[in-house]
PDB file of C-alpha atoms in Angstrom:
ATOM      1  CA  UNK A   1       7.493  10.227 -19.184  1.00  0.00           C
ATOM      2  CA  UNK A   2       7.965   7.295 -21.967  1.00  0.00           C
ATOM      3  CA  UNK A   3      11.984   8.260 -22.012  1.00  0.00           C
ATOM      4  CA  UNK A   4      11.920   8.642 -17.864  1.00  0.00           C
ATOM      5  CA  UNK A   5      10.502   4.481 -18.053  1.00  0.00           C
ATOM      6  CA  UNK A   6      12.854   3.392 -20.323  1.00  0.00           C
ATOM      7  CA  UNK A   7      15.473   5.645 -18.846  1.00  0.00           C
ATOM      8  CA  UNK A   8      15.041   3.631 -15.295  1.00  0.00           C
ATOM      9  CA  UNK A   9      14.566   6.876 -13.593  1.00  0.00           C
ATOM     10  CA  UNK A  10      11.018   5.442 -11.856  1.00  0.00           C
ATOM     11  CA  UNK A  11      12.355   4.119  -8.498  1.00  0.00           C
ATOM     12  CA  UNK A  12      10.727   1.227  -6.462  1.00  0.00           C
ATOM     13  CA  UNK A  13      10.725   2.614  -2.795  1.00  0.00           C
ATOM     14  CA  UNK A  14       9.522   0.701   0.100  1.00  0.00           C
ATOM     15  CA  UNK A  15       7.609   1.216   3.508  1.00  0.00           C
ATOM     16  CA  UNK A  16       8.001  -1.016   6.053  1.00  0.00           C
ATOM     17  CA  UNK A  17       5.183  -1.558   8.340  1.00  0.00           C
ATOM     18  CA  UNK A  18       5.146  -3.195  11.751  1.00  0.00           C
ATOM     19  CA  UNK A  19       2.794  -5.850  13.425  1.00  0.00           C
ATOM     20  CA  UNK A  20       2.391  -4.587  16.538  1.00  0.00           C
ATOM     21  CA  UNK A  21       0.658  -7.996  17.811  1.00  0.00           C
ATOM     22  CA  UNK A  22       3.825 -10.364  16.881  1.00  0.00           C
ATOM     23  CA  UNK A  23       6.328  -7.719  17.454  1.00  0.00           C
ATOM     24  CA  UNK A  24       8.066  -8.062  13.799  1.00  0.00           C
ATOM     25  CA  UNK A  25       7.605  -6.958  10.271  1.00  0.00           C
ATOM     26  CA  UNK A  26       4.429  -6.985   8.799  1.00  0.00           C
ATOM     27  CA  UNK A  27       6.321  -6.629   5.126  1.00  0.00           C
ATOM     28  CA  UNK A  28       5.653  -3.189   3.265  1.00  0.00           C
ATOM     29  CA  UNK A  29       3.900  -0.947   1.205  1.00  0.00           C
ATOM     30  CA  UNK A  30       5.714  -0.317  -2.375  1.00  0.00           C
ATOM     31  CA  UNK A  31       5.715   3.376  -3.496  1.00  0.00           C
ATOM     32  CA  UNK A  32       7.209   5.093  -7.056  1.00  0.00           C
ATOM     33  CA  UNK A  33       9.459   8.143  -6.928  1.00  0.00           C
ATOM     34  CA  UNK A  34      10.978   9.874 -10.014  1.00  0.00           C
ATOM     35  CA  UNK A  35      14.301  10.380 -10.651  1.00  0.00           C
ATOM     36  CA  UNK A  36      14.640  13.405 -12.541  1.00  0.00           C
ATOM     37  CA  UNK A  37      17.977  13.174 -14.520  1.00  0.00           C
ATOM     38  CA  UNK A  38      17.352  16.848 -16.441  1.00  0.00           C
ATOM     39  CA  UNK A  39      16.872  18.125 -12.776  1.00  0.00           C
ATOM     40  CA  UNK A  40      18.990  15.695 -10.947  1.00  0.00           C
ATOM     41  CA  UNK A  41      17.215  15.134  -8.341  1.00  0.00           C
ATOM     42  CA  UNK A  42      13.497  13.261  -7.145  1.00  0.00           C
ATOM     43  CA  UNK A  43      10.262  14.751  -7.845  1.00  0.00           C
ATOM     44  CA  UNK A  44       6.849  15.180  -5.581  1.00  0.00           C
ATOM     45  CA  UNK A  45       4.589  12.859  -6.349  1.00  0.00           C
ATOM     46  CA  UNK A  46       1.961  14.814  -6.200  1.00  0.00           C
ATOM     47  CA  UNK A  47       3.463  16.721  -9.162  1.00  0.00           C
ATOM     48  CA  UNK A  48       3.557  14.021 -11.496  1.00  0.00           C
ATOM     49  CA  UNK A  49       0.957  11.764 -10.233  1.00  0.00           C
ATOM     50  CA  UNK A  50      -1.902  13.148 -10.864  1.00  0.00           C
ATOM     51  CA  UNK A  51      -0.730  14.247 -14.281  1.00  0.00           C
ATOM     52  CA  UNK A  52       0.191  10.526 -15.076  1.00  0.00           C
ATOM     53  CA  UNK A  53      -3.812   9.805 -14.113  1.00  0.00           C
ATOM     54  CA  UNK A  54      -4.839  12.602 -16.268  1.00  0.00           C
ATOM     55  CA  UNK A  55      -3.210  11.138 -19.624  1.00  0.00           C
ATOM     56  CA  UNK A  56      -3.072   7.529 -18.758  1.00  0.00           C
ATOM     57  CA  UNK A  57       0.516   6.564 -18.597  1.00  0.00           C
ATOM     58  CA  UNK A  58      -0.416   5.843 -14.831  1.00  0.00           C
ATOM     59  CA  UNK A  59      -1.604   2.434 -16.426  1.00  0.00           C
ATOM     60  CA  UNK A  60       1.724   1.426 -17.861  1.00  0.00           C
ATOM     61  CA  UNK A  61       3.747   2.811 -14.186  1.00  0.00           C
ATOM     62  CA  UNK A  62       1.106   0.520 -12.381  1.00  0.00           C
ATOM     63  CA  UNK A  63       2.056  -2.379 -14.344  1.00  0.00           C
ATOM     64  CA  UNK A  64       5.619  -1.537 -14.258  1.00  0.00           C
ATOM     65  CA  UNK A  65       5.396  -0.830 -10.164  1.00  0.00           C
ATOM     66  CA  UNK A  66       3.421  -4.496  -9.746  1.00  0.00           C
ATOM     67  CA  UNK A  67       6.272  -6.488 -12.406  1.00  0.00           C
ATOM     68  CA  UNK A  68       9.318  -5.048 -10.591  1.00  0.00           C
ATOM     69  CA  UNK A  69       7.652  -5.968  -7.054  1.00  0.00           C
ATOM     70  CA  UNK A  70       6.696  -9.263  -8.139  1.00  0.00           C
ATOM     71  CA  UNK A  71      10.390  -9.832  -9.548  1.00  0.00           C
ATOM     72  CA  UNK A  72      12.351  -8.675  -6.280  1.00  0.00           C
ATOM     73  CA  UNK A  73      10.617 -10.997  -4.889  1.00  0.00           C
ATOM     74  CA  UNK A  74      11.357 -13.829  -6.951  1.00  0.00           C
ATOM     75  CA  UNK A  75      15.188 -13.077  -6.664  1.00  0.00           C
ATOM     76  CA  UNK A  76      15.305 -13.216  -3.111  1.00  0.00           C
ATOM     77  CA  UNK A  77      13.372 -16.201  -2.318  1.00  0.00           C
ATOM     78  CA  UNK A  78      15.772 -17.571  -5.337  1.00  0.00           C
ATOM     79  CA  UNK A  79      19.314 -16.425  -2.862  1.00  0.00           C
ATOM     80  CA  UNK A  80      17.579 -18.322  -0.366  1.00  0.00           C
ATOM     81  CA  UNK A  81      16.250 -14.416   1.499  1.00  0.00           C
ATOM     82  CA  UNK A  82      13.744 -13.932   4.252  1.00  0.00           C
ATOM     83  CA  UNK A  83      11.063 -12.416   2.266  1.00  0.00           C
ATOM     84  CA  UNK A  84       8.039 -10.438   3.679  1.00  0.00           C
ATOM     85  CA  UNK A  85       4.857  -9.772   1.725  1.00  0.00           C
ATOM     86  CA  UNK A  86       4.244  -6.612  -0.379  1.00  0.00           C
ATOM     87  CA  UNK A  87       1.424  -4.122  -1.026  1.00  0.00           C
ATOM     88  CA  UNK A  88       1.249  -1.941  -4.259  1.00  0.00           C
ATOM     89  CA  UNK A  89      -1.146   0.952  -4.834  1.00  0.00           C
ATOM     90  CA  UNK A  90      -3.912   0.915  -7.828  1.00  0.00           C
ATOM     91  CA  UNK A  91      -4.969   3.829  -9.232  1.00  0.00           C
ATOM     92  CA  UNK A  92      -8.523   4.671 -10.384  1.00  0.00           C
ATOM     93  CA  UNK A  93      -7.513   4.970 -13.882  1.00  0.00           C
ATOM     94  CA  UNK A  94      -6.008   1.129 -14.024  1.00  0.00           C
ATOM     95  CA  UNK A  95      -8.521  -0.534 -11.869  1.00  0.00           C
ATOM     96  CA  UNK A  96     -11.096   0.497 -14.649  1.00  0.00           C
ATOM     97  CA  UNK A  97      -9.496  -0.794 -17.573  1.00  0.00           C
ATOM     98  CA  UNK A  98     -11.237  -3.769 -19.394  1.00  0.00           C
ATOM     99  CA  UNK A  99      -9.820  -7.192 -18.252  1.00  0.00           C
ATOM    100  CA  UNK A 100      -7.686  -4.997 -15.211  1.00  0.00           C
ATOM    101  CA  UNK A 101      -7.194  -8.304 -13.139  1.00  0.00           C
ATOM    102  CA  UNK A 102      -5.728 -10.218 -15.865  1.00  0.00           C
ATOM    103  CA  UNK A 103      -2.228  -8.562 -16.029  1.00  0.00           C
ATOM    104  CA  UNK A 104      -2.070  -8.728 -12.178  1.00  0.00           C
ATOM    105  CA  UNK A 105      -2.524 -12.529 -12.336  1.00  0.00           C
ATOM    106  CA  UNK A 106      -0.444 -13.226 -14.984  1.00  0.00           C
ATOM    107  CA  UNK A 107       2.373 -11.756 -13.515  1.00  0.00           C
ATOM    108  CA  UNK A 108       1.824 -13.032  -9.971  1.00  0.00           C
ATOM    109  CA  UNK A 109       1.340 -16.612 -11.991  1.00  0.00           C
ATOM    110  CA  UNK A 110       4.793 -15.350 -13.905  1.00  0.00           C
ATOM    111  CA  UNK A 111       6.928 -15.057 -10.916  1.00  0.00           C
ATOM    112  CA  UNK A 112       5.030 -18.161  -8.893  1.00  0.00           C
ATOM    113  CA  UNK A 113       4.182 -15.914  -5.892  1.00  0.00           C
ATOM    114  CA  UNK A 114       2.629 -17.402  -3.033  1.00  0.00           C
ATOM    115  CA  UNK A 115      -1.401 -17.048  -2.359  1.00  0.00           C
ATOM    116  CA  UNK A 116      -1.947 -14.346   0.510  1.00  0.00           C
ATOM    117  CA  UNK A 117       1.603 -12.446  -0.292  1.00  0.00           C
ATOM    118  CA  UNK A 118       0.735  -9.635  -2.601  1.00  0.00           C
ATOM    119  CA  UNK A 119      -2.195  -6.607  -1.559  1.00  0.00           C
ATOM    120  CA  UNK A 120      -3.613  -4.845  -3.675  1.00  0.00           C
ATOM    121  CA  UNK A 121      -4.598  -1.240  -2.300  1.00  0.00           C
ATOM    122  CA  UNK A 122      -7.528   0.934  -3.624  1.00  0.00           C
ATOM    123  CA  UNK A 123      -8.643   4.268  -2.541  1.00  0.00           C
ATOM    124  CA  UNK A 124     -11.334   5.124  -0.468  1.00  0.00           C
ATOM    125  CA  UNK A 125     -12.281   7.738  -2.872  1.00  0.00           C
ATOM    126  CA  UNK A 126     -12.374   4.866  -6.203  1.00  0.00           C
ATOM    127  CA  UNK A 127     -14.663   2.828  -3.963  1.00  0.00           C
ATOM    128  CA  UNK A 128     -17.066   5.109  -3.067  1.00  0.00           C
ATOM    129  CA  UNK A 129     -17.725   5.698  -6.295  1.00  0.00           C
ATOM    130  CA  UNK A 130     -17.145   2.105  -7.916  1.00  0.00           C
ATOM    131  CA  UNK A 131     -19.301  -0.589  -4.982  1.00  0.00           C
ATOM    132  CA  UNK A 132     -20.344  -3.050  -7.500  1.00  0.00           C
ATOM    133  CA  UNK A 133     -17.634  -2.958  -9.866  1.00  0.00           C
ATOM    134  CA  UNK A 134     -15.023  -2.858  -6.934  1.00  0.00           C
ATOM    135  CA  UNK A 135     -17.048  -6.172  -4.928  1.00  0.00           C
ATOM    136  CA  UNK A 136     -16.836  -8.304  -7.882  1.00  0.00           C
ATOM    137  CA  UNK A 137     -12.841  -7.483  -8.377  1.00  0.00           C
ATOM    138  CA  UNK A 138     -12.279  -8.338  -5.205  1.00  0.00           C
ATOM    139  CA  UNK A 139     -14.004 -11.756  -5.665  1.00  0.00           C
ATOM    140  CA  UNK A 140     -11.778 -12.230  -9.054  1.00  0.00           C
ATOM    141  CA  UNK A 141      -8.612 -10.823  -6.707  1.00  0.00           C
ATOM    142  CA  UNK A 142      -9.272 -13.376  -3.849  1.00  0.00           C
ATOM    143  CA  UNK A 143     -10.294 -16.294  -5.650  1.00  0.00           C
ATOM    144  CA  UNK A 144      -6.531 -16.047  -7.675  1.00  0.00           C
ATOM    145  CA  UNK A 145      -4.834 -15.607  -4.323  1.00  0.00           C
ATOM    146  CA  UNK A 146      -4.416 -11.936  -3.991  1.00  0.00           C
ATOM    147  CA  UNK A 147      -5.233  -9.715  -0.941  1.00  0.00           C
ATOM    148  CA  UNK A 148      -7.452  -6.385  -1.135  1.00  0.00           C
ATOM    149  CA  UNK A 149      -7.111  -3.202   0.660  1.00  0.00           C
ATOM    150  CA  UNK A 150      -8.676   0.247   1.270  1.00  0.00           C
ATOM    151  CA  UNK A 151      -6.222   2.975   1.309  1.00  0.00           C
ATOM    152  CA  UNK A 152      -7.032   6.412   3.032  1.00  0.00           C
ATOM    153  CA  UNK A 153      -9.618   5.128   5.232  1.00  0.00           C
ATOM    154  CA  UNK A 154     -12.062   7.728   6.741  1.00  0.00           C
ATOM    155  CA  UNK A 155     -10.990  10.754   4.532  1.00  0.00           C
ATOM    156  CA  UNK A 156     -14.585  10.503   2.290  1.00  0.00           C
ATOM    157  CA  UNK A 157     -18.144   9.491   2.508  1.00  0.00           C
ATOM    158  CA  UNK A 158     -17.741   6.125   1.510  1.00  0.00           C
ATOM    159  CA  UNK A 159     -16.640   4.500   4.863  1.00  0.00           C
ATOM    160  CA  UNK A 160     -19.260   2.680   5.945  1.00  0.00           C
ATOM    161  CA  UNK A 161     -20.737   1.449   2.984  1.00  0.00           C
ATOM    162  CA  UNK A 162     -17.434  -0.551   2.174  1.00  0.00           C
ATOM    163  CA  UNK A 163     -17.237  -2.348   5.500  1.00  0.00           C
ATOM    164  CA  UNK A 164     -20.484  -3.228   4.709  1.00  0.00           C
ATOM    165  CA  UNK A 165     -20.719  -4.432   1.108  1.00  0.00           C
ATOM    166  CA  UNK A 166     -16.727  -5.318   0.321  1.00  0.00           C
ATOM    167  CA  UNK A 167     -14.818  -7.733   1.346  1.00  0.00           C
ATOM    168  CA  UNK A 168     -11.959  -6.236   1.983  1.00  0.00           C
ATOM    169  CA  UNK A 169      -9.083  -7.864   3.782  1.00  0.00           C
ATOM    170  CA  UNK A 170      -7.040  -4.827   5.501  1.00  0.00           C
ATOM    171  CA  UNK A 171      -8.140  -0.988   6.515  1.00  0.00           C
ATOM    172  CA  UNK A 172      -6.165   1.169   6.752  1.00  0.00           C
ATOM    173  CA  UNK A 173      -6.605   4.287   8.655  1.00  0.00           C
ATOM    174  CA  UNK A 174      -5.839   7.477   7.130  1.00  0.00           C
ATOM    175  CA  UNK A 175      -3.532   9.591   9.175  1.00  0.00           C
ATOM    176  CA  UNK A 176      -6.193  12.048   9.895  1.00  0.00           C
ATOM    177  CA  UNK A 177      -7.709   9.671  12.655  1.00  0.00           C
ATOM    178  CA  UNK A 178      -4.413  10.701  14.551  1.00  0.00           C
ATOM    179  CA  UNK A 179      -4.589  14.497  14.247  1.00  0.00           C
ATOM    180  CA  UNK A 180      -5.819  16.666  17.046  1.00  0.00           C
ATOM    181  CA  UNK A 181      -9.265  17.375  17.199  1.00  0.00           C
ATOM    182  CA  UNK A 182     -11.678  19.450  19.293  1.00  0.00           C
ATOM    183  CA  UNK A 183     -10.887  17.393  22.144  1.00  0.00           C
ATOM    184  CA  UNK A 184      -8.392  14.619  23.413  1.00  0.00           C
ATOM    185  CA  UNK A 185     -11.434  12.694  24.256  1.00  0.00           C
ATOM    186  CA  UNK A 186     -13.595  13.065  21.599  1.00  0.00           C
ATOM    187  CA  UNK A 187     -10.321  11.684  19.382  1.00  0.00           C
ATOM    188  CA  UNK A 188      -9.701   8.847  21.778  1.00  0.00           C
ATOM    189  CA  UNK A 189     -13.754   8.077  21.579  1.00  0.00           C
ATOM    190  CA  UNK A 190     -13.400   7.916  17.265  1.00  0.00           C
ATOM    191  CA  UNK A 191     -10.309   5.975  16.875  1.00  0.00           C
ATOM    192  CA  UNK A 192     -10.732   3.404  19.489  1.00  0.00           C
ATOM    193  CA  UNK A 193     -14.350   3.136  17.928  1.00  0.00           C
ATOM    194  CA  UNK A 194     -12.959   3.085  14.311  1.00  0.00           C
ATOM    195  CA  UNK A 195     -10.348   0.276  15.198  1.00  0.00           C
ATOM    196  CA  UNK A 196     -13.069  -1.979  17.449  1.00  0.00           C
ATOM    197  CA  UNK A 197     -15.705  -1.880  14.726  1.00  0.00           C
ATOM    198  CA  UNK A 198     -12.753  -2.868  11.677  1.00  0.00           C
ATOM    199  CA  UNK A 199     -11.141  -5.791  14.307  1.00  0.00           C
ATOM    200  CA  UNK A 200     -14.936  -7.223  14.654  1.00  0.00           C
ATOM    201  CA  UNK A 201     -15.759  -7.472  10.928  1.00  0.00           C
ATOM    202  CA  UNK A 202     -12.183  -9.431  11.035  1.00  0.00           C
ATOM    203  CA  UNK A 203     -10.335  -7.145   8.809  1.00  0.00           C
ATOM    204  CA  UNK A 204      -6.513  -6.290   9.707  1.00  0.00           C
ATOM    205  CA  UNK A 205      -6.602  -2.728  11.071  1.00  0.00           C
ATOM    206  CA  UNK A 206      -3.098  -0.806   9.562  1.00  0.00           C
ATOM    207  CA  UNK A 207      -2.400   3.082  10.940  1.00  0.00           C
ATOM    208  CA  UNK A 208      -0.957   5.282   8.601  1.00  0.00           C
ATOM    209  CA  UNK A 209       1.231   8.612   9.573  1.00  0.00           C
ATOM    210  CA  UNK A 210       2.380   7.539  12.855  1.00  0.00           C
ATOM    211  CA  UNK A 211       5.151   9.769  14.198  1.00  0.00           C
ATOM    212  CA  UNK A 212       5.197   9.935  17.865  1.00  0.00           C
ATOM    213  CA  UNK A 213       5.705   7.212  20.586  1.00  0.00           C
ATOM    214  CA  UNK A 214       2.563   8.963  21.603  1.00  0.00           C
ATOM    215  CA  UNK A 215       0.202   7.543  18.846  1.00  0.00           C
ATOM    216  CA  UNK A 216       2.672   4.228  18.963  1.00  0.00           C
ATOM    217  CA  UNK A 217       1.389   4.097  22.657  1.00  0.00           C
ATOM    218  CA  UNK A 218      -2.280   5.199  21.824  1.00  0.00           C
ATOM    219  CA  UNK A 219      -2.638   2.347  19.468  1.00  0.00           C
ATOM    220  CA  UNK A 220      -0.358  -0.463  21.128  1.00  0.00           C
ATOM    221  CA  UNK A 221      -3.767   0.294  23.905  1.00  0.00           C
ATOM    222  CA  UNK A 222      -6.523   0.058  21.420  1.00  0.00           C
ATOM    223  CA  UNK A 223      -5.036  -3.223  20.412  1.00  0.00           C
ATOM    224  CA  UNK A 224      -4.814  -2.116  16.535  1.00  0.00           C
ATOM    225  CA  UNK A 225      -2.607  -4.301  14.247  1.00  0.00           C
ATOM    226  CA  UNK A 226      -0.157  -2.441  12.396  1.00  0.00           C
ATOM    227  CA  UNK A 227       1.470   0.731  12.252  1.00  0.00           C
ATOM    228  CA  UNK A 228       2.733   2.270   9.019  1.00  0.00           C
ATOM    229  CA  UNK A 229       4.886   5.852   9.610  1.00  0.00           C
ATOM    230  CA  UNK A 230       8.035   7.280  10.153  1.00  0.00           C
ATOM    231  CA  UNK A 231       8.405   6.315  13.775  1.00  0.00           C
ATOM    232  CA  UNK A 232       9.032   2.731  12.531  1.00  0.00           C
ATOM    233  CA  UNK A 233      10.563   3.573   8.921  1.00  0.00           C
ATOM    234  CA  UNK A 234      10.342   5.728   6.257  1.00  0.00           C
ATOM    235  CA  UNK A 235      10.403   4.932   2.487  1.00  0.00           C
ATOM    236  CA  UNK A 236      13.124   3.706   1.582  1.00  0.00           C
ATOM    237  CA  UNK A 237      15.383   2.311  -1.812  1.00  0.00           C
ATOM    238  CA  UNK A 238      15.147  -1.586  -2.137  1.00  0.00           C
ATOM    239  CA  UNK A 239      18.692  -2.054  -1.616  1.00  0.00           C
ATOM    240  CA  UNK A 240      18.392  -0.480   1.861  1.00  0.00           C
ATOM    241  CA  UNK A 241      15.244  -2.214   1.824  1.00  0.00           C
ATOM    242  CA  UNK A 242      16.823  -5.773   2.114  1.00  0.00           C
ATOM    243  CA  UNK A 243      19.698  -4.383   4.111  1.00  0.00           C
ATOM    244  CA  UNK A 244      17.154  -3.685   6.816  1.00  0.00           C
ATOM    245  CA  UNK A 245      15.595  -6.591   6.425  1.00  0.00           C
ATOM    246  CA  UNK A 246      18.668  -8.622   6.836  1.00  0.00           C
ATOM    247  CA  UNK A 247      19.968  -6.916   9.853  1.00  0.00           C
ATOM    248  CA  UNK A 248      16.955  -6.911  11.703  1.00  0.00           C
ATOM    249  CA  UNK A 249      14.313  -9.170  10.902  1.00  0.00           C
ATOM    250  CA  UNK A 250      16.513 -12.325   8.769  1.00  0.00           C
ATOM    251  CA  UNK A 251      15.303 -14.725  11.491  1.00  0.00           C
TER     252      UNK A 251
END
């Protein structure tokens, strides 16, 4: 893993996502994928991942994940770019290190990026089990210009207790909310309840996993903000990244 970092073989891949209000996009979620040289090709995440978490490099690819976001940014606002704000994921194991919010600050500081550009996403799972320690991040988050977001939404027990004690500035739906159930209705009756409830406590509502014009159409109707999925795009390298930015949304 230390030779894979300093080999470059951890790739920055990005997600668009699209505002389904202002018809444009909403910027995009940043993701890591290894490129294996000794197998020559990219690995699951899920088979490195979770061993990362397990033996704490995760800490260092977090850092190193947030650093090369914060700098492709920097560069294209430098070549005079349309640039579109960024969301990077936080694992469990970095979000409880002592002082965790100072290396995200210094580098946003570092590369002078604007208040309200950069989310930070936590799990569902990490706040369920975290409330305090998670509500007074936040405050240390917002108060240095950062925004804060639950990942996974709905998967664990922890829902409602976070839209009630965390201020959290984005949901976003797990794509379990769009899977079929026991009935259409019953489905209609959850997610149009899920997104109404989110949209009243004035958080941005974002849909993961959508794949069909079907649940494009489902939640165009229930008025939800953002859609996230490989209907709109799927993860992609930065270069092709700003290419699609420049052909399609540069104005």
């Amino acid at each position: 893993m230390e030779s894979a970092l300093a080999n470059s073989e951890f790739h920055l891949f990005y997600q668009p996502k699209y505002n389904l209000k202002s018809k444009t996009l909403d910027g995009s979620e940043v993701l890591i994928r290894w490129y294996d040289n000794k197998i020559e090709k990219y690995r699951v995440p899920n088979e490195f991942l979770p061993v990362f978490e397990e033996n704490g490099f995760i800490v260092k690819l977090d850092h190193f994940v947030f650093y090369k976001a914060c700098e492709n940014i920097a560069e294209r606002i430098k070549n005079k770019k349309v640039c579109y704000p960024v969301s990077v994921n936080i694992s469990r194991v970095t979000a409880i290190q002592p002082n965790f919010t100072d290396y995200y600050i210094k580098i946003k500081k570092k590369f002078n990026i604007k208040d309200n550009f950069l989310t930070l996403e936590f799990t569902e799972s990490f706040a369920y089990e975290n409330y305090d320690y998670l509500s007074d991040t936040v405050k240390i988050l917002h108060d240095n210009g950062f925004l804060c977001s639950v990942d996974d939404f709905g998967t664990g027990y922890a829902s409602y207790n976070i839209l009630k004690t965390i201020p959290m500035d984005e949901i976003k739906l797990d794509k379990f909310f769009l899977q079929k159930g026991i009935s259409t209705e019953r489905d209609q009756t959850l997610l149009s309840s899920v997104i109404e409830m989110v949209k009243k406590l004035d958080m941005k509502v974002t849909q993961e996993g959508v794949e069909t014009k079907g649940d494009l159409e489902r939640l165009e109707a229930l008025e939800c903000d953002v859609i996230q999925g490989y209907l709109f795009a799927k993860p992609m390298k930065y270069v092709d990244y700003c290419e699609f930015i420049d052909v399609n949304f540069s104005k």
